[in-house]
C-alpha cells in the first residue's frame, strides 16, 4: 500500500503524466505489458521480440538503472568520466578492443533482426530516462543501438579483465598503480564461477530432465525476469544488468547454465620490437611488420566536477593489442573479440527448444569463457565446452607468453564444436561443472584428458567438483526437491582433508607443550566434526577461520602453480604452524566476540544496507545468519564473506546470487531465489524480501505460465505508465 498523503500521490501522478505526455512514447511501448509478480519480478510480454527487448530493458532500468549504467561505462571504457582519473587504466584496457567507430560500423553490418533488437534496447533505456526525470545518470544520458555490441556475453569477469592494469599503466603511462590485495597476493581470490548440474530422466523419479542453475557472482549482478513475445520467445532467468537476453535460464523446452571455464583461449605473444624512422615494427619470421598504432583519448572527471582528458598512442600486432613489456619484449594479447556473433549467440540460444537447435546456435563459436550445462524436455542433457578454442601447436606452452616472432605459435583457426571435450547425453545420466576440469563432468562417461590438448583446461579439479561427484554418482532418485537439497548439501570436502592432519599434530604434542591445554577444547570440537556447515556449528567457525589463515599464507602461490591448496596445507605446512594458526584463530574469536565458542551463523552474515555497487557493512545494523561457506572449502552453496575495516563479523558480497532448479516435464516447473531481492531501491518491498529465503536455501515457485502468474500479480502496466504501489510502511 502507498502510505503517502493523497495530495502528494495526486501531485506525483500529475507530474508523471506530464512527463509522459512530454516524452512521445516509442511504438513499442503500446505493444508491451509488464506484469510484476508478488516478488517484484517482471514478466514482460511483447508482440515481437523487439517489443520484448524494449520492455525487458525498461523493467531492468526501473529496478536498478545505476547498475545498467555502471556496466556500460565499463564496457564502453568511460568509467573515469564518472569516477575520476584512477579509472583511466581500466577504460584504456577496454578501449584497446572497443572502438565506437568500429562498433557503429558493426551495427550497420548486423542482420536486420539484430538491428531491430539493438534499436529496441536503446529505445527502452531512453524512454525510461525520458519518463523518469528524477533519475540522473552519471554519464550516459542517451543510449545508441550500437552500444549493445560493447557488452555481449554476460559473464562476470570477461576475457578482457585478464589484462593486468598494473602492466598496462607501466607500459602506456610509465607508472604503477595500487592493485587489490587479492590480485597482488597473498590474500586468496574468492572463487568466482558457478555450479551447473543436469540430470537425465533415467536418474529422476518423475522421468523428466532436471537442471540446476547456480551462478556464483558478486551480489546483485543480474536481474531476474521473463521475456515473452509473439515470435516464439518465452525465456526466464537471470539477465546481466543492461543486457537484453536471458544469460542463465530456461524456456519451456530447454535450459542453459554457464560456468566459468578453465580453457586456455587467451594467450600472450612476446613481440620482438624494431624501431626505425618509419615507426615501430616487429619481427615475424623473416619479415618485419609494421606495428599498428591508434590514438585513444579518454575523458575523466576532475575533483571539481569538470572533465579532463588523457591521450595514448596504443599499439597492436596481428596477435592483438600490446598490453605490457617484459624482458625487453612487447606483449600482445590474443583473445576473442567477435561482437556480432557473440550477441547473436547470446540471443538465439534463448529460443533454442532442444539440444540440436542449441548446438546449431553454438556453431557461431562466440562463447569463449563459459562451459554450459544443458537440459531439455526431450530428456537430453549435456556438458559443453566453450566454443571459441583456437587450434595451437602443442609444442608450445601457451600458459606463458610464446614467441610472437615464430609463425608456428600463431593460432590456426578454431576447433570444431564436435572436437571439443563435450559430454553429450552421457550414459551415466548426469553432467556437471563447478569451474573444475571437464574430465569428471559426467563421471565415467567424461571426456578423457589424454585425448585433448593440454590447453583445454587450466583449472584442474576443485573441492566443489569432488563434492558434486559424490552426490551424483549412483543417485537415481532425483526430484526437484532433492536437487535443491543437493545444491545446499552441507558437506565441506576440503576440511575432510585438512582437519585430520591438524588433529594428528595436536595428538603428537609433548605432554608439557602449553598448546595442549590451550587447544584442547577447540581440537575436541574439530575432532568430532562431520565436516558439515551449519549456523550453530562452532566447528565450522573454527575450521573456516583457521583454514583461512592457512590459505592466505600459502594459497596465492600454490593456486598460481595449479597445486591443490588443501592438499598442500595438509601435507606440506608444518605441524607446528598448523597448531599456531589455530591458536591465532581462537585468540581472534575471543578478542572480537568474548569467546571462541561461536556458532558460524553468529558471525557469517547477509546484510544489504543500500544499493551501493561497492559493498559496505555495519555490525550495529540488522543482518541475517547464513549457514553456508565460501566455495573454496567445497560448499556447493557459496557465500564469500569476510570482515571489513569497520566490522568484526563476516559479511558476504559474492557467491550464490541466483539459484534455480527446473524440471522439464510436459508442463515446466521451476523454483528460484535471488540474493536479497529484485529491486535496487532500499524503499522497495523487494529490496530484501528474498533475503531470509536466500539464507535458508528456500527456493520459491517461479510463475512461468500466465495461469500461475494470475494469482500472484502485484501490478500490471505498460512502459511509461506511473507506478505507485511500491512501498510499505
PDB file of N, CA, C and O in Angstrom, residues 46-98:
ATOM      1  N   UNK A  46       5.594  -8.925 -25.203  1.00  0.00           N
ATOM      2  CA  UNK A  46       5.573  -8.013 -26.343  1.00  0.00           C
ATOM      3  C   UNK A  46       5.079  -8.721 -27.582  1.00  0.00           C
ATOM      4  O   UNK A  46       5.167  -9.953 -27.693  1.00  0.00           O
ATOM      5  N   UNK A  47       4.590  -7.945 -28.507  1.00  0.00           N
ATOM      6  CA  UNK A  47       4.093  -8.528 -29.755  1.00  0.00           C
ATOM      7  C   UNK A  47       5.235  -9.170 -30.536  1.00  0.00           C
ATOM      8  O   UNK A  47       5.100 -10.261 -31.097  1.00  0.00           O
ATOM      9  N   UNK A  48       6.378  -8.505 -30.578  1.00  0.00           N
ATOM     10  CA  UNK A  48       7.545  -9.013 -31.303  1.00  0.00           C
ATOM     11  C   UNK A  48       8.698  -9.200 -30.331  1.00  0.00           C
ATOM     12  O   UNK A  48       8.644  -8.763 -29.172  1.00  0.00           O
ATOM     13  N   UNK A  49       9.767  -9.846 -30.807  1.00  0.00           N
ATOM     14  CA  UNK A  49      10.964  -9.968 -29.987  1.00  0.00           C
ATOM     15  C   UNK A  49      11.502  -8.593 -29.612  1.00  0.00           C
ATOM     16  O   UNK A  49      11.935  -8.370 -28.472  1.00  0.00           O
ATOM     17  N   UNK A  50      11.497  -7.668 -30.550  1.00  0.00           N
ATOM     18  CA  UNK A  50      11.992  -6.316 -30.274  1.00  0.00           C
ATOM     19  C   UNK A  50      11.146  -5.643 -29.198  1.00  0.00           C
ATOM     20  O   UNK A  50      11.669  -4.929 -28.333  1.00  0.00           O
ATOM     21  N   UNK A  51       9.835  -5.865 -29.228  1.00  0.00           N
ATOM     22  CA  UNK A  51       8.979  -5.309 -28.181  1.00  0.00           C
ATOM     23  C   UNK A  51       9.368  -5.868 -26.818  1.00  0.00           C
ATOM     24  O   UNK A  51       9.423  -5.140 -25.818  1.00  0.00           O
ATOM     25  N   UNK A  52       9.625  -7.171 -26.773  1.00  0.00           N
ATOM     26  CA  UNK A  52      10.012  -7.793 -25.502  1.00  0.00           C
ATOM     27  C   UNK A  52      11.332  -7.230 -25.000  1.00  0.00           C
ATOM     28  O   UNK A  52      11.510  -7.026 -23.789  1.00  0.00           O
ATOM     29  N   UNK A  53      12.265  -6.970 -25.905  1.00  0.00           N
ATOM     30  CA  UNK A  53      13.540  -6.352 -25.526  1.00  0.00           C
ATOM     31  C   UNK A  53      13.292  -4.967 -24.947  1.00  0.00           C
ATOM     32  O   UNK A  53      13.854  -4.593 -23.905  1.00  0.00           O
ATOM     33  N   UNK A  54      12.463  -4.188 -25.619  1.00  0.00           N
ATOM     34  CA  UNK A  54      12.130  -2.847 -25.139  1.00  0.00           C
ATOM     35  C   UNK A  54      11.579  -2.912 -23.711  1.00  0.00           C
ATOM     36  O   UNK A  54      12.026  -2.186 -22.812  1.00  0.00           O
ATOM     37  N   UNK A  55      10.614  -3.797 -23.496  1.00  0.00           N
ATOM     38  CA  UNK A  55      10.005  -3.887 -22.180  1.00  0.00           C
ATOM     39  C   UNK A  55      10.940  -4.431 -21.122  1.00  0.00           C
ATOM     40  O   UNK A  55      10.927  -3.978 -19.970  1.00  0.00           O
ATOM     41  N   UNK A  56      11.772  -5.399 -21.493  1.00  0.00           N
ATOM     42  CA  UNK A  56      12.680  -6.005 -20.518  1.00  0.00           C
ATOM     43  C   UNK A  56      13.717  -5.007 -20.032  1.00  0.00           C
ATOM     44  O   UNK A  56      14.006  -4.922 -18.834  1.00  0.00           O
ATOM     45  N   UNK A  57      14.289  -4.239 -20.947  1.00  0.00           N
ATOM     46  CA  UNK A  57      15.323  -3.293 -20.521  1.00  0.00           C
ATOM     47  C   UNK A  57      14.692  -2.126 -19.770  1.00  0.00           C
ATOM     48  O   UNK A  57      15.300  -1.569 -18.844  1.00  0.00           O
ATOM     49  N   UNK A  58      13.469  -1.765 -20.130  1.00  0.00           N
ATOM     50  CA  UNK A  58      12.754  -0.736 -19.383  1.00  0.00           C
ATOM     51  C   UNK A  58      12.516  -1.206 -17.944  1.00  0.00           C
ATOM     52  O   UNK A  58      12.744  -0.467 -16.977  1.00  0.00           O
ATOM     53  N   UNK A  59      12.087  -2.462 -17.796  1.00  0.00           N
ATOM     54  CA  UNK A  59      11.847  -3.013 -16.465  1.00  0.00           C
ATOM     55  C   UNK A  59      13.146  -3.105 -15.671  1.00  0.00           C
ATOM     56  O   UNK A  59      13.175  -2.827 -14.460  1.00  0.00           O
ATOM     57  N   UNK A  60      14.233  -3.516 -16.319  1.00  0.00           N
ATOM     58  CA  UNK A  60      15.533  -3.531 -15.646  1.00  0.00           C
ATOM     59  C   UNK A  60      15.887  -2.147 -15.127  1.00  0.00           C
ATOM     60  O   UNK A  60      16.369  -1.992 -13.997  1.00  0.00           O
ATOM     61  N   UNK A  61      15.681  -1.134 -15.951  1.00  0.00           N
ATOM     62  CA  UNK A  61      16.019   0.227 -15.547  1.00  0.00           C
ATOM     63  C   UNK A  61      15.175   0.658 -14.355  1.00  0.00           C
ATOM     64  O   UNK A  61      15.668   1.373 -13.462  1.00  0.00           O
ATOM     65  N   UNK A  62      13.914   0.248 -14.310  1.00  0.00           N
ATOM     66  CA  UNK A  62      13.083   0.549 -13.143  1.00  0.00           C
ATOM     67  C   UNK A  62      13.694  -0.049 -11.878  1.00  0.00           C
ATOM     68  O   UNK A  62      13.649   0.560 -10.810  1.00  0.00           O
ATOM     69  N   UNK A  63      14.254  -1.241 -11.996  1.00  0.00           N
ATOM     70  CA  UNK A  63      14.783  -1.934 -10.826  1.00  0.00           C
ATOM     71  C   UNK A  63      16.147  -1.418 -10.404  1.00  0.00           C
ATOM     72  O   UNK A  63      16.429  -1.341  -9.204  1.00  0.00           O
ATOM     73  N   UNK A  64      17.007  -1.083 -11.349  1.00  0.00           N
ATOM     74  CA  UNK A  64      18.352  -0.648 -10.952  1.00  0.00           C
ATOM     75  C   UNK A  64      19.085  -0.013 -12.129  1.00  0.00           C
ATOM     76  O   UNK A  64      20.006  -0.603 -12.713  1.00  0.00           O
ATOM     77  N   UNK A  65      18.709   1.206 -12.484  1.00  0.00           N
ATOM     78  CA  UNK A  65      19.377   1.876 -13.594  1.00  0.00           C
ATOM     79  C   UNK A  65      20.856   2.089 -13.304  1.00  0.00           C
ATOM     80  O   UNK A  65      21.696   2.031 -14.220  1.00  0.00           O
ATOM     81  N   UNK A  66      21.209   2.321 -12.044  1.00  0.00           N
ATOM     82  CA  UNK A  66      22.607   2.603 -11.717  1.00  0.00           C
ATOM     83  C   UNK A  66      23.531   1.466 -12.152  1.00  0.00           C
ATOM     84  O   UNK A  66      24.641   1.707 -12.636  1.00  0.00           O
ATOM     85  N   UNK A  67      23.079   0.231 -11.966  1.00  0.00           N
ATOM     86  CA  UNK A  67      23.928  -0.900 -12.353  1.00  0.00           C
ATOM     87  C   UNK A  67      23.983  -1.066 -13.869  1.00  0.00           C
ATOM     88  O   UNK A  67      24.999  -1.509 -14.407  1.00  0.00           O
ATOM     89  N   UNK A  68      22.910  -0.724 -14.541  1.00  0.00           N
ATOM     90  CA  UNK A  68      22.954  -0.731 -16.007  1.00  0.00           C
ATOM     91  C   UNK A  68      23.995   0.267 -16.496  1.00  0.00           C
ATOM     92  O   UNK A  68      24.854  -0.059 -17.329  1.00  0.00           O
ATOM     93  N   UNK A  69      23.932   1.481 -15.976  1.00  0.00           N
ATOM     94  CA  UNK A  69      24.883   2.490 -16.428  1.00  0.00           C
ATOM     95  C   UNK A  69      26.311   2.084 -16.078  1.00  0.00           C
ATOM     96  O   UNK A  69      27.228   2.220 -16.908  1.00  0.00           O
ATOM     97  N   UNK A  70      26.511   1.556 -14.876  1.00  0.00           N
ATOM     98  CA  UNK A  70      27.861   1.157 -14.471  1.00  0.00           C
ATOM     99  C   UNK A  70      28.427   0.101 -15.411  1.00  0.00           C
ATOM    100  O   UNK A  70      29.609   0.143 -15.788  1.00  0.00           O
ATOM    101  N   UNK A  71      27.599  -0.869 -15.812  1.00  0.00           N
ATOM    102  CA  UNK A  71      28.083  -1.915 -16.715  1.00  0.00           C
ATOM    103  C   UNK A  71      28.465  -1.351 -18.078  1.00  0.00           C
ATOM    104  O   UNK A  71      29.451  -1.791 -18.686  1.00  0.00           O
ATOM    105  N   UNK A  72      27.710  -0.374 -18.555  1.00  0.00           N
ATOM    106  CA  UNK A  72      28.046   0.174 -19.875  1.00  0.00           C
ATOM    107  C   UNK A  72      29.163   1.202 -19.808  1.00  0.00           C
ATOM    108  O   UNK A  72      29.909   1.369 -20.788  1.00  0.00           O
ATOM    109  N   UNK A  73      29.345   1.848 -18.673  1.00  0.00           N
ATOM    110  CA  UNK A  73      30.540   2.676 -18.524  1.00  0.00           C
ATOM    111  C   UNK A  73      31.782   1.790 -18.586  1.00  0.00           C
ATOM    112  O   UNK A  73      32.791   2.151 -19.208  1.00  0.00           O
ATOM    113  N   UNK A  74      31.704   0.625 -17.947  1.00  0.00           N
ATOM    114  CA  UNK A  74      32.813  -0.330 -18.029  1.00  0.00           C
ATOM    115  C   UNK A  74      33.003  -0.816 -19.454  1.00  0.00           C
ATOM    116  O   UNK A  74      34.118  -0.806 -19.995  1.00  0.00           O
ATOM    117  N   UNK A  75      31.914  -1.260 -20.087  1.00  0.00           N
ATOM    118  CA  UNK A  75      32.002  -1.867 -21.417  1.00  0.00           C
ATOM    119  C   UNK A  75      32.494  -0.878 -22.465  1.00  0.00           C
ATOM    120  O   UNK A  75      33.238  -1.245 -23.383  1.00  0.00           O
ATOM    121  N   UNK A  76      32.098   0.377 -22.339  1.00  0.00           N
ATOM    122  CA  UNK A  76      32.476   1.395 -23.324  1.00  0.00           C
ATOM    123  C   UNK A  76      33.804   2.066 -22.997  1.00  0.00           C
ATOM    124  O   UNK A  76      34.299   2.876 -23.791  1.00  0.00           O
ATOM    125  N   UNK A  77      34.378   1.751 -21.852  1.00  0.00           N
ATOM    126  CA  UNK A  77      35.624   2.398 -21.457  1.00  0.00           C
ATOM    127  C   UNK A  77      35.414   3.854 -21.077  1.00  0.00           C
ATOM    128  O   UNK A  77      36.191   4.725 -21.470  1.00  0.00           O
ATOM    129  N   UNK A  78      34.378   4.122 -20.266  1.00  0.00           N
ATOM    130  CA  UNK A  78      34.059   5.506 -19.905  1.00  0.00           C
ATOM    131  C   UNK A  78      33.857   5.673 -18.394  1.00  0.00           C
ATOM    132  O   UNK A  78      33.304   6.668 -17.940  1.00  0.00           O
ATOM    133  N   UNK A  79      34.318   4.717 -17.607  1.00  0.00           N
ATOM    134  CA  UNK A  79      34.109   4.789 -16.161  1.00  0.00           C
ATOM    135  C   UNK A  79      34.783   6.001 -15.544  1.00  0.00           C
ATOM    136  O   UNK A  79      34.265   6.598 -14.592  1.00  0.00           O
ATOM    137  N   UNK A  80      35.947   6.398 -16.064  1.00  0.00           N
ATOM    138  CA  UNK A  80      36.668   7.542 -15.491  1.00  0.00           C
ATOM    139  C   UNK A  80      35.865   8.833 -15.592  1.00  0.00           C
ATOM    140  O   UNK A  80      36.077   9.757 -14.808  1.00  0.00           O
ATOM    141  N   UNK A  81      34.942   8.911 -16.537  1.00  0.00           N
ATOM    142  CA  UNK A  81      34.103  10.100 -16.640  1.00  0.00           C
ATOM    143  C   UNK A  81      33.199  10.247 -15.425  1.00  0.00           C
ATOM    144  O   UNK A  81      32.744  11.350 -15.111  1.00  0.00           O
ATOM    145  N   UNK A  82      32.951   9.140 -14.731  1.00  0.00           N
ATOM    146  CA  UNK A  82      32.128   9.187 -13.528  1.00  0.00           C
ATOM    147  C   UNK A  82      32.970   9.129 -12.263  1.00  0.00           C
ATOM    148  O   UNK A  82      32.685   9.827 -11.293  1.00  0.00           O
ATOM    149  N   UNK A  83      34.035   8.323 -12.275  1.00  0.00           N
ATOM    150  CA  UNK A  83      34.754   8.031 -11.042  1.00  0.00           C
ATOM    151  C   UNK A  83      36.092   8.731 -10.909  1.00  0.00           C
ATOM    152  O   UNK A  83      36.693   8.703  -9.836  1.00  0.00           O
ATOM    153  N   UNK A  84      36.591   9.346 -11.959  1.00  0.00           N
ATOM    154  CA  UNK A  84      37.846  10.063 -11.846  1.00  0.00           C
ATOM    155  C   UNK A  84      39.011   9.347 -12.505  1.00  0.00           C
ATOM    156  O   UNK A  84      38.889   8.240 -13.032  1.00  0.00           O
ATOM    157  N   UNK A  85      40.161   9.983 -12.437  1.00  0.00           N
ATOM    158  CA  UNK A  85      41.325   9.555 -13.200  1.00  0.00           C
ATOM    159  C   UNK A  85      41.835   8.176 -12.807  1.00  0.00           C
ATOM    160  O   UNK A  85      42.487   7.497 -13.603  1.00  0.00           O
ATOM    161  N   UNK A  86      41.540   7.730 -11.566  1.00  0.00           N
ATOM    162  CA  UNK A  86      42.023   6.415 -11.143  1.00  0.00           C
ATOM    163  C   UNK A  86      41.478   5.299 -12.021  1.00  0.00           C
ATOM    164  O   UNK A  86      42.079   4.230 -12.122  1.00  0.00           O
ATOM    165  N   UNK A  87      40.342   5.542 -12.662  1.00  0.00           N
ATOM    166  CA  UNK A  87      39.726   4.511 -13.512  1.00  0.00           C
ATOM    167  C   UNK A  87      40.234   4.552 -14.939  1.00  0.00           C
ATOM    168  O   UNK A  87      39.755   3.784 -15.783  1.00  0.00           O
ATOM    169  N   UNK A  88      41.192   5.407 -15.227  1.00  0.00           N
ATOM    170  CA  UNK A  88      41.613   5.607 -16.617  1.00  0.00           C
ATOM    171  C   UNK A  88      42.217   4.345 -17.208  1.00  0.00           C
ATOM    172  O   UNK A  88      42.063   4.064 -18.405  1.00  0.00           O
ATOM    173  N   UNK A  89      42.890   3.543 -16.391  1.00  0.00           N
ATOM    174  CA  UNK A  89      43.575   2.363 -16.934  1.00  0.00           C
ATOM    175  C   UNK A  89      42.596   1.254 -17.276  1.00  0.00           C
ATOM    176  O   UNK A  89      42.780   0.538 -18.268  1.00  0.00           O
ATOM    177  N   UNK A  90      41.552   1.111 -16.480  1.00  0.00           N
ATOM    178  CA  UNK A  90      40.507   0.151 -16.846  1.00  0.00           C
ATOM    179  C   UNK A  90      39.806   0.595 -18.123  1.00  0.00           C
ATOM    180  O   UNK A  90      39.461  -0.235 -18.980  1.00  0.00           O
ATOM    181  N   UNK A  91      39.603   1.892 -18.278  1.00  0.00           N
ATOM    182  CA  UNK A  91      38.996   2.396 -19.513  1.00  0.00           C
ATOM    183  C   UNK A  91      39.905   2.147 -20.712  1.00  0.00           C
ATOM    184  O   UNK A  91      39.444   1.743 -21.789  1.00  0.00           O
ATOM    185  N   UNK A  92      41.199   2.386 -20.527  1.00  0.00           N
ATOM    186  CA  UNK A  92      42.128   2.158 -21.635  1.00  0.00           C
ATOM    187  C   UNK A  92      42.144   0.686 -22.025  1.00  0.00           C
ATOM    188  O   UNK A  92      42.165   0.345 -23.219  1.00  0.00           O
ATOM    189  N   UNK A  93      42.135  -0.180 -21.029  1.00  0.00           N
ATOM    190  CA  UNK A  93      42.110  -1.619 -21.318  1.00  0.00           C
ATOM    191  C   UNK A  93      40.912  -1.961 -22.199  1.00  0.00           C
ATOM    192  O   UNK A  93      41.036  -2.712 -23.176  1.00  0.00           O
ATOM    193  N   UNK A  94      39.762  -1.410 -21.870  1.00  0.00           N
ATOM    194  CA  UNK A  94      38.568  -1.682 -22.660  1.00  0.00           C
ATOM    195  C   UNK A  94      38.692  -1.125 -24.069  1.00  0.00           C
ATOM    196  O   UNK A  94      38.322  -1.765 -25.062  1.00  0.00           O
ATOM    197  N   UNK A  95      39.244   0.077 -24.159  1.00  0.00           N
ATOM    198  CA  UNK A  95      39.314   0.738 -25.457  1.00  0.00           C
ATOM    199  C   UNK A  95      40.376   0.142 -26.380  1.00  0.00           C
ATOM    200  O   UNK A  95      40.422   0.477 -27.572  1.00  0.00           O
ATOM    201  N   UNK A  96      41.219  -0.741 -25.864  1.00  0.00           N
ATOM    202  CA  UNK A  96      42.112  -1.476 -26.751  1.00  0.00           C
ATOM    203  C   UNK A  96      41.313  -2.343 -27.721  1.00  0.00           C
ATOM    204  O   UNK A  96      41.789  -2.700 -28.797  1.00  0.00           O
ATOM    205  N   UNK A  97      40.088  -2.674 -27.324  1.00  0.00           N
ATOM    206  CA  UNK A  97      39.225  -3.507 -28.156  1.00  0.00           C
ATOM    207  C   UNK A  97      37.976  -2.768 -28.611  1.00  0.00           C
ATOM    208  O   UNK A  97      37.515  -2.949 -29.737  1.00  0.00           O
ATOM    209  N   UNK A  98      37.396  -1.963 -27.731  1.00  0.00           N
ATOM    210  CA  UNK A  98      36.114  -1.318 -28.003  1.00  0.00           C
ATOM    211  C   UNK A  98      36.344   0.049 -28.629  1.00  0.00           C
ATOM    212  O   UNK A  98      36.715   1.011 -27.957  1.00  0.00           O
TER     213      UNK A  98
END
